[in-house]
XYZ file of C-alpha atoms in Angstrom:
150
model
C 7.186 -3.237 -15.588
C 7.144 -2.449 -11.860
C 4.684 -4.672 -9.976
C 3.018 -2.629 -7.208
C 1.017 -4.087 -4.318
C -1.422 -1.869 -2.446
C -2.055 -3.086 1.087
C -5.201 -1.292 2.170
C -7.866 -0.246 -0.305
C -9.648 2.568 1.501
C -9.434 6.332 1.122
C -5.704 6.362 0.331
C -5.319 2.934 -1.261
C -8.037 3.465 -3.873
C -6.310 6.596 -5.105
C -2.875 4.968 -5.076
C -4.085 1.944 -7.058
C -5.792 4.124 -9.656
C -2.706 6.357 -9.978
C -0.378 3.365 -10.355
C -2.687 1.851 -12.988
C -2.222 5.018 -15.080
C 1.582 4.768 -15.134
C 3.088 3.300 -18.305
C 5.886 1.518 -16.417
C 3.825 0.143 -13.503
C 1.035 -2.305 -12.906
C -1.087 -3.042 -9.847
C -0.304 -6.592 -8.763
C -3.318 -6.492 -6.465
C -4.890 -4.857 -3.459
C -5.513 -6.189 0.040
C -8.578 -5.697 2.239
C -9.316 -6.820 5.784
C -12.979 -7.623 5.169
C -15.414 -8.182 2.307
C -17.071 -4.774 2.227
C -18.159 -2.465 -0.598
C -14.554 -1.363 -1.162
C -13.519 -4.985 -1.724
C -16.267 -5.308 -4.338
C -15.177 -2.005 -5.905
C -11.597 -3.273 -6.187
C -12.737 -6.365 -8.051
C -15.049 -4.297 -10.264
C -12.078 -2.035 -11.054
C -10.153 -5.072 -12.272
C -7.733 -5.405 -9.377
C -6.868 -8.811 -7.961
C -8.040 -8.875 -4.358
C -6.111 -10.418 -1.472
C -7.119 -11.071 2.124
C -5.119 -8.729 4.370
C -5.984 -10.930 7.357
C -5.533 -14.561 6.227
C -7.866 -15.886 8.944
C -10.684 -13.908 7.301
C -10.238 -15.325 3.784
C -13.328 -17.494 4.161
C -15.434 -14.377 4.821
C -14.744 -13.174 1.293
C -15.893 -16.486 -0.157
C -19.033 -16.407 2.004
C -19.761 -12.906 0.696
C -19.327 -14.084 -2.900
C -16.123 -12.091 -3.470
C -13.274 -13.954 -5.139
C -9.806 -13.453 -3.742
C -6.486 -14.264 -5.353
C -4.835 -15.282 -2.081
C -3.477 -13.876 1.152
C -1.533 -10.644 1.589
C 1.682 -12.671 1.918
C 1.154 -13.917 -1.648
C 0.598 -10.357 -2.860
C 3.787 -9.082 -1.231
C 5.805 -12.021 -2.572
C 4.602 -11.346 -6.145
C 5.334 -7.608 -6.053
C 8.391 -5.430 -6.578
C 7.175 -2.831 -4.071
C 4.272 -2.409 -1.681
C 2.380 0.739 -0.797
C 1.037 0.332 2.718
C -2.157 2.384 2.826
C -3.443 0.838 6.027
C -4.591 2.896 9.038
C -1.925 4.504 11.229
C -0.059 1.943 13.303
C -0.934 -1.036 11.119
C 1.969 -0.319 8.778
C 4.354 -0.872 11.677
C 2.779 -4.292 12.194
C 3.158 -5.051 8.478
C 6.787 -3.976 8.104
C 8.231 -7.369 9.071
C 6.124 -9.039 6.359
C 7.651 -6.750 3.743
C 11.147 -7.301 5.106
C 10.649 -11.089 5.136
C 9.957 -10.934 1.384
C 12.673 -8.321 0.734
C 9.993 -6.058 -0.732
C 10.585 -2.305 -0.378
C 7.658 -0.424 1.139
C 6.096 3.013 1.091
C 4.109 4.016 4.175
C 1.537 6.758 4.633
C 2.254 9.838 6.731
C 0.372 8.605 9.789
C 3.126 6.107 10.546
C 5.944 7.050 12.903
C 9.090 8.411 11.283
C 11.212 5.950 13.264
C 9.595 3.105 11.284
C 11.302 4.042 8.031
C 14.677 4.851 6.512
C 13.485 8.281 5.366
C 10.403 10.491 5.414
C 9.953 11.732 1.859
C 9.211 15.127 0.413
C 10.131 15.638 -3.244
C 11.290 19.211 -2.715
C 13.669 18.414 0.096
C 15.089 14.887 -0.036
C 14.372 13.036 -3.263
C 17.919 11.638 -3.442
C 17.799 10.305 0.118
C 14.635 8.352 -0.636
C 15.721 6.968 -4.010
C 17.490 3.866 -2.650
C 15.732 3.465 0.694
C 13.985 0.181 1.542
C 11.256 1.861 3.562
C 9.910 5.343 2.966
C 7.158 7.327 4.630
C 5.349 9.857 2.469
C 4.802 12.798 4.790
C 1.382 14.231 5.506
C -0.301 16.813 3.334
C 0.319 19.421 6.059
C 4.062 18.713 6.091
C 4.130 18.735 2.288
C 2.387 22.110 2.217
C 4.763 23.566 4.779
C 7.771 22.237 2.853
C 6.514 23.828 -0.335
C 5.966 27.130 1.436
C 9.444 27.106 2.975
C 11.069 26.140 -0.348
């Protein structure tokens, strides 16, 4: 079973976590949030372990009555792979955390292509991404253009 961490449980992260949960060979280790908002509550209600993406804010979750399983470092350490669904630019800040734990990472298309080993599109470079330690999933616009060209 592949243990998948989702760092960022917003527009992208919610969909990633739910998709991973549907896979027969994967499980969601947990999701990370920066603050105890409605999305944090939704993650817990969905059955996902919740982690504090900013360790200094862990007490805010407790004050809001939302149980957390630990800090994002714990989540990354317990996982086989992490999907970084944080806002553009934050993934670059998180990359060293993933590298420190030797945890491969997928980044969303808003990150710079120089952050990763390969920018992925299934129709054009599946093999190049298969063994990469860091992969950026290109934007929906780039995906659409690649499909059109192919």
